[in-house]
Amino acid sequence: MYGEGIIKGMAQTAKNFVTSYIDKDRLTTVEYPEERLPLSQATRNFPFLVFDNDPEKGLRCVACKICEKECPPQCIYIILERDEKGKPKKAPRVFDIDISVCMSCQICVEVCPFDAIKMDQVYELSRTDRFGGLLLNKTDLRKSNEYYHSIHPDEAAEVDARLAEEKAKAAAKAAAPAPAKPAAAATPTAGGAVSPATTTPPPAKPVADPKPIATTATEATKAAPNPAPTTGTAGILPASSPPTPTATKPTQTELNL
Ligand code: SF4
Ligand code: SF4
């Protein structure tokens, strides 16, 4: 019959309308905002930052900036915190997310190695300021681990168990004794036993007597070694030798006498 479907639909609506006054299960709507339906655990919209205990010191984020690099629309902005000497403090000084740009893809959550960022479920985010009002800063974004448990209980329990396991492993590793260093070259003893090497320093070489330094020309002459003989006329004699007397022939007068 033509219009039968419409009649069936109208009948169902009328039935729900009448019975909703006596049967609460027939009431499929709630009086929002006074009343709200519970959200599924899988509901997600924009990210938030998780902290443990203390909102200032307990922030899990170490400002590694992996999420900032991986965010497809680049709507995360992070500046690392530093102390007065400029040393990094493993915490963000600035952590902003522009939720007017965020597309709720959850990639930032997937890539975070510290379980520091998770997806929130808040949906009442209307603002009168289109730009500044939708730019969430670190104070807006940080929320406790208890809040995380309240919106994603199964996921939060799994994360807590994993973090506790990693913490226990790190503590056990820190408490383990350091491996012994390999011993230096051992020296065999007369009995064949090997004793730890005792390094005996080699005997020091005797230092040669320093030569006296001449301070005057005379001393320098004395101190100087004999010069080598030179060739030539004057030569065979040392330069310092006195000149040899030359033999002179007798004159004719002397011969006559
Ligand atoms: S939220 Fe995670 S990935 Fe992003 S900066 Fe912090 S620690 Fe790194
Ligand atoms: S949910 Fe996606 S778009 Fe939004 S901040 Fe994270 S990575 Fe960026």
PDB file of N, CA and C and ligand atoms in Angstrom, residues 47 71-73 75-76 97 102-108 119, ligand 2:
ATOM      1  N   PRO A  47      43.735  16.901  22.012  1.00  0.00           N
ATOM      2  CA  PRO A  47      44.705  16.350  22.974  1.00  0.00           C
ATOM      3  C   PRO A  47      44.777  17.146  24.275  1.00  0.00           C
ATOM      4  N   CYS A  71      52.915  16.171  13.887  1.00  0.00           N
ATOM      5  CA  CYS A  71      51.532  16.671  13.737  1.00  0.00           C
ATOM      6  C   CYS A  71      51.298  17.099  12.283  1.00  0.00           C
ATOM      7  N   PRO A  72      50.359  16.490  11.593  1.00  0.00           N
ATOM      8  CA  PRO A  72      50.180  16.813  10.155  1.00  0.00           C
ATOM      9  C   PRO A  72      49.875  18.285   9.891  1.00  0.00           C
ATOM     10  N   PRO A  73      48.930  18.923  10.594  1.00  0.00           N
ATOM     11  CA  PRO A  73      48.683  20.341  10.268  1.00  0.00           C
ATOM     12  C   PRO A  73      49.583  21.309  11.028  1.00  0.00           C
ATOM     13  N   CYS A  75      49.982  22.059  14.281  1.00  0.00           N
ATOM     14  CA  CYS A  75      49.260  22.957  15.192  1.00  0.00           C
ATOM     15  C   CYS A  75      49.799  22.882  16.619  1.00  0.00           C
ATOM     16  N   ILE A  76      50.926  22.172  16.827  1.00  0.00           N
ATOM     17  CA  ILE A  76      51.548  22.117  18.160  1.00  0.00           C
ATOM     18  C   ILE A  76      52.779  23.011  18.137  1.00  0.00           C
ATOM     19  N   ILE A  97      48.586  24.268  21.692  1.00  0.00           N
ATOM     20  CA  ILE A  97      47.919  23.553  20.593  1.00  0.00           C
ATOM     21  C   ILE A  97      46.785  24.436  20.080  1.00  0.00           C
ATOM     22  N   CYS A 102      43.673  21.738  14.745  1.00  0.00           N
ATOM     23  CA  CYS A 102      43.777  20.301  15.051  1.00  0.00           C
ATOM     24  C   CYS A 102      42.648  19.516  14.384  1.00  0.00           C
ATOM     25  N   MET A 103      43.012  18.374  13.803  1.00  0.00           N
ATOM     26  CA  MET A 103      42.004  17.563  13.125  1.00  0.00           C
ATOM     27  C   MET A 103      41.726  16.256  13.869  1.00  0.00           C
ATOM     28  N   SER A 104      42.135  16.194  15.136  1.00  0.00           N
ATOM     29  CA  SER A 104      41.803  15.053  16.010  1.00  0.00           C
ATOM     30  C   SER A 104      42.288  13.717  15.466  1.00  0.00           C
ATOM     31  N   CYS A 105      43.439  13.728  14.809  1.00  0.00           N
ATOM     32  CA  CYS A 105      43.921  12.487  14.187  1.00  0.00           C
ATOM     33  C   CYS A 105      44.578  11.547  15.188  1.00  0.00           C
ATOM     34  N   GLN A 106      45.024  12.072  16.345  1.00  0.00           N
ATOM     35  CA  GLN A 106      45.645  11.292  17.423  1.00  0.00           C
ATOM     36  C   GLN A 106      47.069  10.845  17.110  1.00  0.00           C
ATOM     37  N   ILE A 107      47.653  11.366  16.061  1.00  0.00           N
ATOM     38  CA  ILE A 107      49.037  10.978  15.732  1.00  0.00           C
ATOM     39  C   ILE A 107      49.989  11.422  16.840  1.00  0.00           C
ATOM     40  N   CYS A 108      49.753  12.593  17.419  1.00  0.00           N
ATOM     41  CA  CYS A 108      50.619  13.072  18.512  1.00  0.00           C
ATOM     42  C   CYS A 108      50.620  12.075  19.675  1.00  0.00           C
ATOM     43  N   MET A 119      44.115  11.873  24.230  1.00  0.00           N
ATOM     44  CA  MET A 119      42.978  12.557  23.612  1.00  0.00           C
ATOM     45  C   MET A 119      41.886  12.814  24.646  1.00  0.00           C
TER      46      MET A 119
HETATM   47  S1  SF4 B   2      45.416  15.210  17.115  1.00  0.00           S
HETATM   48 FE1  SF4 B   2      46.536  15.283  15.151  1.00  0.00          FE
HETATM   49  S2  SF4 B   2      46.194  17.350  14.392  1.00  0.00           S
HETATM   50 FE2  SF4 B   2      45.617  17.377  16.572  1.00  0.00          FE
HETATM   51  S3  SF4 B   2      47.474  18.019  17.639  1.00  0.00           S
HETATM   52 FE3  SF4 B   2      47.535  15.784  17.593  1.00  0.00          FE
HETATM   53  S4  SF4 B   2      48.718  15.273  15.720  1.00  0.00           S
HETATM   54 FE4  SF4 B   2      48.095  17.415  15.562  1.00  0.00          FE
END
